[in-house]
């Protein structure tokens, strides 16, 4: 009795300590998960480069990551420079709009007059809040430093994962019984293809979002439509909430251009986000990850509610990997039952 109680107590303490460890290192664990995604996505490209261009693994990995870094740098420069100009114009327009609204002029001022809300713009709390927004924030600087450190860490982790992936695979298979190595290699390859399919499907959805956004904003004559559409496409890489984050910036820039353009772009994003969340994502992910659309949608909703953005990112590949392992175990047991041979001890292990 005492021994059983000690075992149960030890298991509980182990679980509690494990949860505390995960909570204390949650930032690093998130970086590792993101690095795994990048490594799985870039590993096939590295393998192709090693087979066709160079025979050294380290050189193939270096070339692929340098090309990826150059592409990301070019996209960042293409986004940031025009976007800073657009943000400056937006800030000037917002200041003028607030001035006109406080004086009761312009569409916003007339609306506030009609709703008897103009007096709140002159309140002391509003002015104090605005002055606090202009003060330099140490928290923002700290987040920026952590963001840069996280990006560099993720890049280095992904590089090392791709570089060492053949050795890791061989050592892992060496721990498996020889009878099951081909099966484990096959299942592992399918799981890796599931992650790659998810990433390619996510990229396709972002391209669709960017193209439609550019078409809508170009028709309405919004300045920097291409840059803003590219920003929306990058933000749309985040499932469920990405389109909303990009829509806020694009809609604000459209309102700066004209009220009509802002309304049209706002309506477009409201409609598009519903179509993306309930039509595009389930259909494309169902083909890329080979999950039925209902499973994709349920996985996204549950994971996003449990773990936010990270849960939404991991939901679909996790569901695909679970399905692959479950089906492999299920079909293996069916084949053994049909052959009339009971599973061996090594197979059960």
mmCIF file of C-alpha atoms in Angstrom:
data_model
loop_
_atom_site.group_PDB
_atom_site.id
_atom_site.type_symbol
_atom_site.label_atom_id
_atom_site.label_comp_id
_atom_site.label_asym_id
_atom_site.label_seq_id
_atom_site.Cartn_x
_atom_site.Cartn_y
_atom_site.Cartn_z
ATOM 1 C CA UNK A 1 0.000 0.000 0.000
ATOM 2 C CA UNK A 2 2.781 2.405 0.928
ATOM 3 C CA UNK A 3 4.706 1.490 -2.218
ATOM 4 C CA UNK A 4 1.675 2.128 -4.451
ATOM 5 C CA UNK A 5 1.074 5.464 -2.765
ATOM 6 C CA UNK A 6 4.720 6.431 -3.276
ATOM 7 C CA UNK A 7 4.521 5.499 -6.989
ATOM 8 C CA UNK A 8 1.359 7.572 -7.493
ATOM 9 C CA UNK A 9 2.859 10.500 -5.610
ATOM 10 C CA UNK A 10 6.028 10.274 -7.687
ATOM 11 C CA UNK A 11 4.031 10.263 -10.930
ATOM 12 C CA UNK A 12 2.035 13.306 -9.826
ATOM 13 C CA UNK A 13 5.186 15.185 -8.880
ATOM 14 C CA UNK A 14 6.754 14.277 -12.228
ATOM 15 C CA UNK A 15 3.722 15.588 -14.117
ATOM 16 C CA UNK A 16 3.651 18.806 -12.080
ATOM 17 C CA UNK A 17 7.367 19.396 -12.547
ATOM 18 C CA UNK A 18 7.020 18.688 -16.270
ATOM 19 C CA UNK A 19 4.209 21.215 -16.609
ATOM 20 C CA UNK A 20 6.203 23.800 -14.658
ATOM 21 C CA UNK A 21 9.190 23.176 -16.900
ATOM 22 C CA UNK A 22 7.077 23.628 -20.038
ATOM 23 C CA UNK A 23 5.606 26.853 -18.659
ATOM 24 C CA UNK A 24 9.008 28.224 -17.668
ATOM 25 C CA UNK A 25 10.538 27.436 -21.065
ATOM 26 C CA UNK A 26 7.450 28.142 -23.182
ATOM 27 C CA UNK A 27 9.177 30.834 -25.252
ATOM 28 C CA UNK A 28 12.081 28.554 -26.171
ATOM 29 C CA UNK A 29 9.709 25.663 -26.912
ATOM 30 C CA UNK A 30 7.728 27.884 -29.279
ATOM 31 C CA UNK A 31 10.958 28.842 -31.054
ATOM 32 C CA UNK A 32 11.863 25.155 -31.388
ATOM 33 C CA UNK A 33 8.449 24.288 -32.839
ATOM 34 C CA UNK A 34 8.671 27.081 -35.406
ATOM 35 C CA UNK A 35 12.215 26.003 -36.285
ATOM 36 C CA UNK A 36 10.978 22.433 -36.825
ATOM 37 C CA UNK A 37 8.378 23.752 -39.289
ATOM 38 C CA UNK A 38 11.005 25.665 -41.252
ATOM 39 C CA UNK A 39 13.419 22.725 -41.152
ATOM 40 C CA UNK A 40 10.838 20.282 -42.479
ATOM 41 C CA UNK A 41 9.877 22.733 -45.241
ATOM 42 C CA UNK A 42 13.473 23.417 -46.326
ATOM 43 C CA UNK A 43 14.811 19.877 -45.930
ATOM 44 C CA UNK A 44 13.446 18.622 -49.322
ATOM 45 C CA UNK A 45 14.984 21.656 -51.058
ATOM 46 C CA UNK A 46 18.304 20.938 -49.363
ATOM 47 C CA UNK A 47 18.159 17.281 -50.378
ATOM 48 C CA UNK A 48 17.474 18.274 -53.996
ATOM 49 C CA UNK A 49 20.360 20.765 -53.925
ATOM 50 C CA UNK A 50 22.674 18.120 -52.524
ATOM 51 C CA UNK A 51 21.687 15.609 -55.229
ATOM 52 C CA UNK A 52 21.758 17.961 -58.218
ATOM 53 C CA UNK A 53 24.187 20.802 -57.473
ATOM 54 C CA UNK A 54 26.672 20.047 -54.698
ATOM 55 C CA UNK A 55 27.547 16.819 -52.935
ATOM 56 C CA UNK A 56 28.459 18.303 -49.548
ATOM 57 C CA UNK A 57 25.581 18.538 -47.086
ATOM 58 C CA UNK A 58 26.922 21.599 -45.304
ATOM 59 C CA UNK A 59 27.286 23.534 -48.559
ATOM 60 C CA UNK A 60 23.825 22.582 -49.811
ATOM 61 C CA UNK A 61 22.286 23.635 -46.494
ATOM 62 C CA UNK A 62 24.229 26.899 -46.504
ATOM 63 C CA UNK A 63 23.131 27.751 -50.068
ATOM 64 C CA UNK A 64 19.459 27.044 -49.330
ATOM 65 C CA UNK A 65 19.448 29.105 -46.150
ATOM 66 C CA UNK A 66 21.330 31.983 -47.758
ATOM 67 C CA UNK A 67 18.786 32.018 -50.584
ATOM 68 C CA UNK A 68 15.947 31.947 -48.040
ATOM 69 C CA UNK A 69 17.527 34.742 -46.017
ATOM 70 C CA UNK A 70 18.002 36.838 -49.169
ATOM 71 C CA UNK A 71 14.375 36.330 -50.178
ATOM 72 C CA UNK A 72 13.100 37.271 -46.724
ATOM 73 C CA UNK A 73 15.373 40.340 -46.643
ATOM 74 C CA UNK A 74 14.139 41.487 -50.057
ATOM 75 C CA UNK A 75 10.509 41.051 -49.036
ATOM 76 C CA UNK A 76 11.122 42.943 -45.802
ATOM 77 C CA UNK A 77 12.773 45.843 -47.629
ATOM 78 C CA UNK A 78 9.986 45.865 -50.197
ATOM 79 C CA UNK A 79 7.448 46.107 -47.396
ATOM 80 C CA UNK A 80 9.078 48.391 -44.865
ATOM 81 C CA UNK A 81 10.257 51.328 -46.984
ATOM 82 C CA UNK A 82 6.946 52.193 -48.689
ATOM 83 C CA UNK A 83 4.984 51.187 -45.589
ATOM 84 C CA UNK A 84 6.828 53.704 -43.410
ATOM 85 C CA UNK A 85 5.876 56.430 -45.872
ATOM 86 C CA UNK A 86 2.282 55.232 -45.823
ATOM 87 C CA UNK A 87 2.238 55.158 -42.013
ATOM 88 C CA UNK A 88 3.553 58.739 -41.928
ATOM 89 C CA UNK A 89 0.806 59.896 -44.273
ATOM 90 C CA UNK A 90 -1.749 57.992 -42.206
ATOM 91 C CA UNK A 91 -0.547 59.659 -38.995
ATOM 92 C CA UNK A 92 -0.857 63.096 -40.618
ATOM 93 C CA UNK A 93 -4.335 62.295 -41.867
ATOM 94 C CA UNK A 94 -5.429 60.974 -38.472
ATOM 95 C CA UNK A 95 -4.194 64.134 -36.775
ATOM 96 C CA UNK A 96 -6.136 66.258 -39.238
ATOM 97 C CA UNK A 97 -9.241 64.094 -38.863
ATOM 98 C CA UNK A 98 -9.112 64.412 -35.076
ATOM 99 C CA UNK A 99 -8.655 68.181 -35.359
ATOM 100 C CA UNK A 100 -11.642 68.475 -37.711
ATOM 101 C CA UNK A 101 -13.718 66.150 -35.551
ATOM 102 C CA UNK A 102 -12.957 68.199 -32.438
ATOM 103 C CA UNK A 103 -14.061 71.310 -34.327
ATOM 104 C CA UNK A 104 -17.199 69.589 -35.620
ATOM 105 C CA UNK A 105 -16.044 69.575 -39.250
ATOM 106 C CA UNK A 106 -15.766 66.755 -41.753
ATOM 107 C CA UNK A 107 -17.738 63.498 -41.892
ATOM 108 C CA UNK A 108 -16.498 62.285 -38.505
ATOM 109 C CA UNK A 109 -17.181 65.621 -36.846
ATOM 110 C CA UNK A 110 -20.718 65.758 -38.226
ATOM 111 C CA UNK A 111 -21.322 62.184 -37.076
ATOM 112 C CA UNK A 112 -20.057 62.968 -33.582
ATOM 113 C CA UNK A 113 -22.235 66.076 -33.473
ATOM 114 C CA UNK A 114 -25.257 64.025 -34.463
ATOM 115 C CA UNK A 115 -24.529 61.430 -31.758
ATOM 116 C CA UNK A 116 -23.606 64.079 -29.138
ATOM 117 C CA UNK A 117 -20.145 62.549 -28.667
ATOM 118 C CA UNK A 118 -17.929 65.478 -29.643
ATOM 119 C CA UNK A 119 -17.451 66.660 -26.081
ATOM 120 C CA UNK A 120 -15.624 63.442 -25.244
ATOM 121 C CA UNK A 121 -12.807 64.397 -27.619
ATOM 122 C CA UNK A 122 -12.036 67.388 -25.425
ATOM 123 C CA UNK A 123 -12.059 65.430 -22.189
ATOM 124 C CA UNK A 124 -8.963 65.336 -20.026
ATOM 125 C CA UNK A 125 -8.744 61.527 -20.104
ATOM 126 C CA UNK A 126 -8.553 61.442 -23.892
ATOM 127 C CA UNK A 127 -5.765 64.036 -23.959
ATOM 128 C CA UNK A 128 -3.808 62.234 -21.231
ATOM 129 C CA UNK A 129 -4.180 58.929 -23.078
ATOM 130 C CA UNK A 130 -2.934 60.485 -26.287
ATOM 131 C CA UNK A 131 0.080 61.973 -24.536
ATOM 132 C CA UNK A 132 0.918 58.584 -23.021
ATOM 133 C CA UNK A 133 0.850 57.016 -26.469
ATOM 134 C CA UNK A 134 3.539 59.425 -27.627
ATOM 135 C CA UNK A 135 5.871 58.578 -24.775
ATOM 136 C CA UNK A 136 8.655 56.091 -25.522
ATOM 137 C CA UNK A 137 7.754 52.659 -24.229
ATOM 138 C CA UNK A 138 10.353 50.358 -22.703
ATOM 139 C CA UNK A 139 8.004 47.422 -23.204
ATOM 140 C CA UNK A 140 7.908 47.980 -26.951
ATOM 141 C CA UNK A 141 11.709 48.110 -27.109
ATOM 142 C CA UNK A 142 11.968 44.965 -25.018
ATOM 143 C CA UNK A 143 9.531 43.120 -27.278
ATOM 144 C CA UNK A 144 11.487 44.254 -30.327
ATOM 145 C CA UNK A 145 14.739 42.903 -28.846
ATOM 146 C CA UNK A 146 13.079 39.582 -27.985
ATOM 147 C CA UNK A 147 11.619 39.459 -31.491
ATOM 148 C CA UNK A 148 15.015 39.890 -33.126
ATOM 149 C CA UNK A 149 16.610 37.367 -30.765
ATOM 150 C CA UNK A 150 13.809 34.896 -31.447
ATOM 151 C CA UNK A 151 14.135 35.276 -35.216
ATOM 152 C CA UNK A 152 17.884 34.684 -35.128
ATOM 153 C CA UNK A 153 17.467 31.704 -32.784
ATOM 154 C CA UNK A 154 14.795 30.130 -34.982
ATOM 155 C CA UNK A 155 16.969 30.594 -38.074
ATOM 156 C CA UNK A 156 20.016 28.983 -36.403
ATOM 157 C CA UNK A 157 17.955 26.104 -34.973
ATOM 158 C CA UNK A 158 16.349 25.381 -38.345
ATOM 159 C CA UNK A 159 19.778 25.472 -40.041
ATOM 160 C CA UNK A 160 21.244 22.967 -37.587
ATOM 161 C CA UNK A 161 18.172 20.732 -37.844
ATOM 162 C CA UNK A 162 18.430 20.567 -41.639
ATOM 163 C CA UNK A 163 22.211 20.087 -41.503
ATOM 164 C CA UNK A 164 22.019 17.223 -39.019
ATOM 165 C CA UNK A 165 18.764 15.650 -40.255
ATOM 166 C CA UNK A 166 20.376 12.642 -42.048
ATOM 167 C CA UNK A 167 22.389 11.732 -38.936
ATOM 168 C CA UNK A 168 19.368 12.208 -36.668
ATOM 169 C CA UNK A 169 17.208 9.985 -38.897
ATOM 170 C CA UNK A 170 19.852 7.255 -39.041
ATOM 171 C CA UNK A 171 20.417 7.303 -35.272
ATOM 172 C CA UNK A 172 16.681 7.252 -34.597
ATOM 173 C CA UNK A 173 16.155 4.303 -36.943
ATOM 174 C CA UNK A 174 19.057 2.567 -35.243
ATOM 175 C CA UNK A 175 17.001 2.483 -32.039
ATOM 176 C CA UNK A 176 14.147 0.704 -33.833
ATOM 177 C CA UNK A 177 14.003 -3.042 -34.409
ATOM 178 C CA UNK A 178 15.305 -3.947 -37.867
ATOM 179 C CA UNK A 179 11.949 -5.493 -38.804
ATOM 180 C CA UNK A 180 10.160 -2.173 -38.329
ATOM 181 C CA UNK A 181 12.713 0.280 -39.778
ATOM 182 C CA UNK A 182 11.141 0.487 -43.219
ATOM 183 C CA UNK A 183 7.723 1.027 -41.677
ATOM 184 C CA UNK A 184 8.965 3.756 -39.348
ATOM 185 C CA UNK A 185 10.846 5.435 -42.212
ATOM 186 C CA UNK A 186 7.703 5.328 -44.379
ATOM 187 C CA UNK A 187 5.466 6.769 -41.652
ATOM 188 C CA UNK A 188 8.030 9.453 -40.810
ATOM 189 C CA UNK A 189 8.274 10.452 -44.461
ATOM 190 C CA UNK A 190 4.494 10.764 -44.719
ATOM 191 C CA UNK A 191 4.408 12.909 -41.570
ATOM 192 C CA UNK A 192 7.100 15.178 -43.023
ATOM 193 C CA UNK A 193 5.142 15.464 -46.285
ATOM 194 C CA UNK A 194 2.071 16.413 -44.245
ATOM 195 C CA UNK A 195 3.917 19.367 -42.712
ATOM 196 C CA UNK A 196 5.287 20.370 -46.113
ATOM 197 C CA UNK A 197 1.797 20.111 -47.611
ATOM 198 C CA UNK A 198 0.384 22.260 -44.844
ATOM 199 C CA UNK A 199 3.007 24.948 -45.384
ATOM 200 C CA UNK A 200 2.491 24.936 -49.166
ATOM 201 C CA UNK A 201 -1.287 25.107 -48.673
ATOM 202 C CA UNK A 202 -0.898 27.990 -46.256
ATOM 203 C CA UNK A 203 1.307 29.786 -48.781
ATOM 204 C CA UNK A 204 -1.281 29.228 -51.536
ATOM 205 C CA UNK A 205 -4.038 30.731 -49.380
ATOM 206 C CA UNK A 206 -1.844 33.750 -48.640
ATOM 207 C CA UNK A 207 -1.192 34.245 -52.357
ATOM 208 C CA UNK A 208 -4.924 34.135 -53.074
ATOM 209 C CA UNK A 209 -5.572 36.650 -50.298
ATOM 210 C CA UNK A 210 -2.826 38.977 -51.570
ATOM 211 C CA UNK A 211 -4.015 38.856 -55.186
ATOM 212 C CA UNK A 212 -7.649 39.555 -54.297
ATOM 213 C CA UNK A 213 -6.617 42.336 -51.916
ATOM 214 C CA UNK A 214 -4.470 43.961 -54.593
ATOM 215 C CA UNK A 215 -7.283 43.742 -57.155
ATOM 216 C CA UNK A 216 -9.785 45.356 -54.781
ATOM 217 C CA UNK A 217 -7.479 48.161 -53.656
ATOM 218 C CA UNK A 218 -6.199 48.835 -57.188
ATOM 219 C CA UNK A 219 -9.755 49.172 -58.475
ATOM 220 C CA UNK A 220 -10.468 51.695 -55.719
ATOM 221 C CA UNK A 221 -7.245 53.593 -56.535
ATOM 222 C CA UNK A 222 -5.637 53.137 -53.114
ATOM 223 C CA UNK A 223 -1.930 54.185 -53.126
ATOM 224 C CA UNK A 224 0.676 51.480 -52.515
ATOM 225 C CA UNK A 225 -1.888 48.782 -53.258
ATOM 226 C CA UNK A 226 0.844 46.274 -54.130
ATOM 227 C CA UNK A 227 2.790 46.842 -50.918
ATOM 228 C CA UNK A 228 -0.298 46.694 -48.750
ATOM 229 C CA UNK A 229 -1.502 43.546 -50.520
ATOM 230 C CA UNK A 230 1.888 41.936 -49.906
ATOM 231 C CA UNK A 231 1.672 42.888 -46.235
ATOM 232 C CA UNK A 232 -1.804 41.338 -46.013
ATOM 233 C CA UNK A 233 -0.527 38.165 -47.701
ATOM 234 C CA UNK A 234 2.336 37.846 -45.203
ATOM 235 C CA UNK A 235 -0.002 38.432 -42.259
ATOM 236 C CA UNK A 236 -2.436 35.887 -43.700
ATOM 237 C CA UNK A 237 0.144 33.150 -43.088
ATOM 238 C CA UNK A 238 -1.279 33.113 -39.550
ATOM 239 C CA UNK A 239 -4.438 30.966 -39.627
ATOM 240 C CA UNK A 240 -7.802 32.442 -38.582
ATOM 241 C CA UNK A 241 -6.485 35.825 -37.362
ATOM 242 C CA UNK A 242 -3.914 36.699 -40.014
ATOM 243 C CA UNK A 243 -6.373 38.140 -42.508
ATOM 244 C CA UNK A 244 -7.848 40.328 -39.756
ATOM 245 C CA UNK A 245 -4.453 41.724 -38.755
ATOM 246 C CA UNK A 246 -3.619 42.625 -42.340
ATOM 247 C CA UNK A 247 -7.113 43.958 -42.939
ATOM 248 C CA UNK A 248 -6.749 46.535 -40.155
ATOM 249 C CA UNK A 249 -3.743 48.172 -41.851
ATOM 250 C CA UNK A 250 -5.118 47.899 -45.382
ATOM 251 C CA UNK A 251 -8.525 49.266 -44.389
ATOM 252 C CA UNK A 252 -6.950 52.171 -42.488
ATOM 253 C CA UNK A 253 -4.852 53.109 -45.518
ATOM 254 C CA UNK A 254 -7.952 52.888 -47.723
ATOM 255 C CA UNK A 255 -9.900 55.232 -45.451
ATOM 256 C CA UNK A 256 -7.020 57.693 -45.684
ATOM 257 C CA UNK A 257 -7.420 57.661 -49.464
ATOM 258 C CA UNK A 258 -11.198 58.060 -49.392
ATOM 259 C CA UNK A 259 -14.188 57.065 -47.300
ATOM 260 C CA UNK A 260 -15.686 55.162 -50.218
ATOM 261 C CA UNK A 261 -12.517 53.115 -50.736
ATOM 262 C CA UNK A 262 -12.326 52.363 -47.023
ATOM 263 C CA UNK A 263 -15.888 51.093 -46.904
ATOM 264 C CA UNK A 264 -15.413 48.915 -49.991
ATOM 265 C CA UNK A 265 -12.160 47.411 -48.677
ATOM 266 C CA UNK A 266 -13.710 46.829 -45.253
ATOM 267 C CA UNK A 267 -16.670 44.984 -46.779
ATOM 268 C CA UNK A 268 -14.268 42.961 -48.929
ATOM 269 C CA UNK A 269 -12.245 41.802 -45.911
ATOM 270 C CA UNK A 270 -15.350 40.925 -43.903
ATOM 271 C CA UNK A 271 -16.656 38.741 -46.736
ATOM 272 C CA UNK A 272 -13.272 37.299 -47.675
ATOM 273 C CA UNK A 273 -12.377 36.247 -44.146
ATOM 274 C CA UNK A 274 -15.583 34.228 -43.867
ATOM 275 C CA UNK A 275 -14.872 32.559 -47.210
ATOM 276 C CA UNK A 276 -11.254 31.838 -46.269
ATOM 277 C CA UNK A 277 -12.031 30.422 -42.832
ATOM 278 C CA UNK A 278 -14.956 28.254 -43.900
ATOM 279 C CA UNK A 279 -14.261 27.424 -47.570
ATOM 280 C CA UNK A 280 -10.657 27.988 -48.704
ATOM 281 C CA UNK A 281 -8.818 26.682 -45.651
ATOM 282 C CA UNK A 282 -10.845 23.465 -45.259
ATOM 283 C CA UNK A 283 -10.728 22.687 -49.009
ATOM 284 C CA UNK A 284 -7.034 23.471 -49.618
ATOM 285 C CA UNK A 285 -5.809 21.915 -46.392
ATOM 286 C CA UNK A 286 -7.952 18.851 -47.090
ATOM 287 C CA UNK A 287 -6.003 18.309 -50.328
ATOM 288 C CA UNK A 288 -2.572 19.341 -49.014
ATOM 289 C CA UNK A 289 -2.749 17.471 -45.696
ATOM 290 C CA UNK A 290 -5.329 14.886 -46.814
ATOM 291 C CA UNK A 291 -7.813 15.646 -44.086
ATOM 292 C CA UNK A 292 -11.494 16.056 -44.742
ATOM 293 C CA UNK A 293 -12.713 19.683 -44.547
ATOM 294 C CA UNK A 294 -14.799 19.042 -41.413
ATOM 295 C CA UNK A 295 -11.766 17.712 -39.535
ATOM 296 C CA UNK A 296 -9.693 20.698 -40.668
ATOM 297 C CA UNK A 297 -12.278 23.224 -39.490
ATOM 298 C CA UNK A 298 -12.884 21.498 -36.149
ATOM 299 C CA UNK A 299 -9.120 21.179 -35.521
ATOM 300 C CA UNK A 300 -8.576 24.858 -36.265
ATOM 301 C CA UNK A 301 -11.408 26.053 -34.029
ATOM 302 C CA UNK A 302 -10.527 23.848 -31.051
ATOM 303 C CA UNK A 303 -6.770 24.465 -31.218
ATOM 304 C CA UNK A 304 -7.198 28.218 -31.670
ATOM 305 C CA UNK A 305 -9.505 28.349 -28.649
ATOM 306 C CA UNK A 306 -7.095 26.291 -26.510
ATOM 307 C CA UNK A 307 -3.724 27.737 -27.536
ATOM 308 C CA UNK A 308 -4.403 30.859 -29.607
ATOM 309 C CA UNK A 309 -2.280 31.559 -32.680
ATOM 310 C CA UNK A 310 0.251 28.814 -31.898
ATOM 311 C CA UNK A 311 -2.549 26.283 -31.611
ATOM 312 C CA UNK A 312 -3.982 27.367 -34.951
ATOM 313 C CA UNK A 313 -0.542 26.985 -36.550
ATOM 314 C CA UNK A 314 -0.039 23.469 -35.191
ATOM 315 C CA UNK A 315 -3.598 22.176 -35.396
ATOM 316 C CA UNK A 316 -3.708 20.983 -39.003
ATOM 317 C CA UNK A 317 -0.273 19.289 -39.238
ATOM 318 C CA UNK A 318 -0.829 17.724 -35.806
ATOM 319 C CA UNK A 319 -4.194 16.341 -36.922
ATOM 320 C CA UNK A 320 -2.611 15.044 -40.131
ATOM 321 C CA UNK A 321 0.232 13.315 -38.251
ATOM 322 C CA UNK A 322 -2.205 11.731 -35.773
ATOM 323 C CA UNK A 323 -4.301 10.456 -38.685
ATOM 324 C CA UNK A 324 -1.242 8.957 -40.427
ATOM 325 C CA UNK A 325 -0.091 7.116 -37.282
ATOM 326 C CA UNK A 326 -3.616 5.920 -36.447
ATOM 327 C CA UNK A 327 -4.250 4.594 -39.967
ATOM 328 C CA UNK A 328 -0.865 2.861 -40.071
ATOM 329 C CA UNK A 329 -1.527 1.096 -36.758
ATOM 330 C CA UNK A 330 -5.086 0.253 -37.833
ATOM 331 C CA UNK A 331 -4.098 -1.197 -41.218
ATOM 332 C CA UNK A 332 -1.207 -3.106 -39.638
ATOM 333 C CA UNK A 333 -3.517 -4.781 -37.143
ATOM 334 C CA UNK A 334 -6.037 -5.590 -39.891
ATOM 335 C CA UNK A 335 -3.378 -7.257 -42.002
ATOM 336 C CA UNK A 336 -2.211 -9.328 -39.058
ATOM 337 C CA UNK A 337 -5.768 -10.344 -38.188
ATOM 338 C CA UNK A 338 -6.432 -11.401 -41.796
ATOM 339 C CA UNK A 339 -3.290 -13.506 -41.895
ATOM 340 C CA UNK A 340 -4.355 -15.191 -38.667
ATOM 341 C CA UNK A 341 -1.003 -14.485 -37.038
ATOM 342 C CA UNK A 342 -1.027 -12.946 -33.559
ATOM 343 C CA UNK A 343 1.197 -9.894 -33.168
ATOM 344 C CA UNK A 344 4.678 -10.656 -31.926
ATOM 345 C CA UNK A 345 6.173 -9.112 -28.826
ATOM 346 C CA UNK A 346 8.446 -6.898 -30.953
ATOM 347 C CA UNK A 347 5.429 -5.592 -32.938
ATOM 348 C CA UNK A 348 3.519 -4.797 -29.789
ATOM 349 C CA UNK A 349 6.541 -2.906 -28.484
#
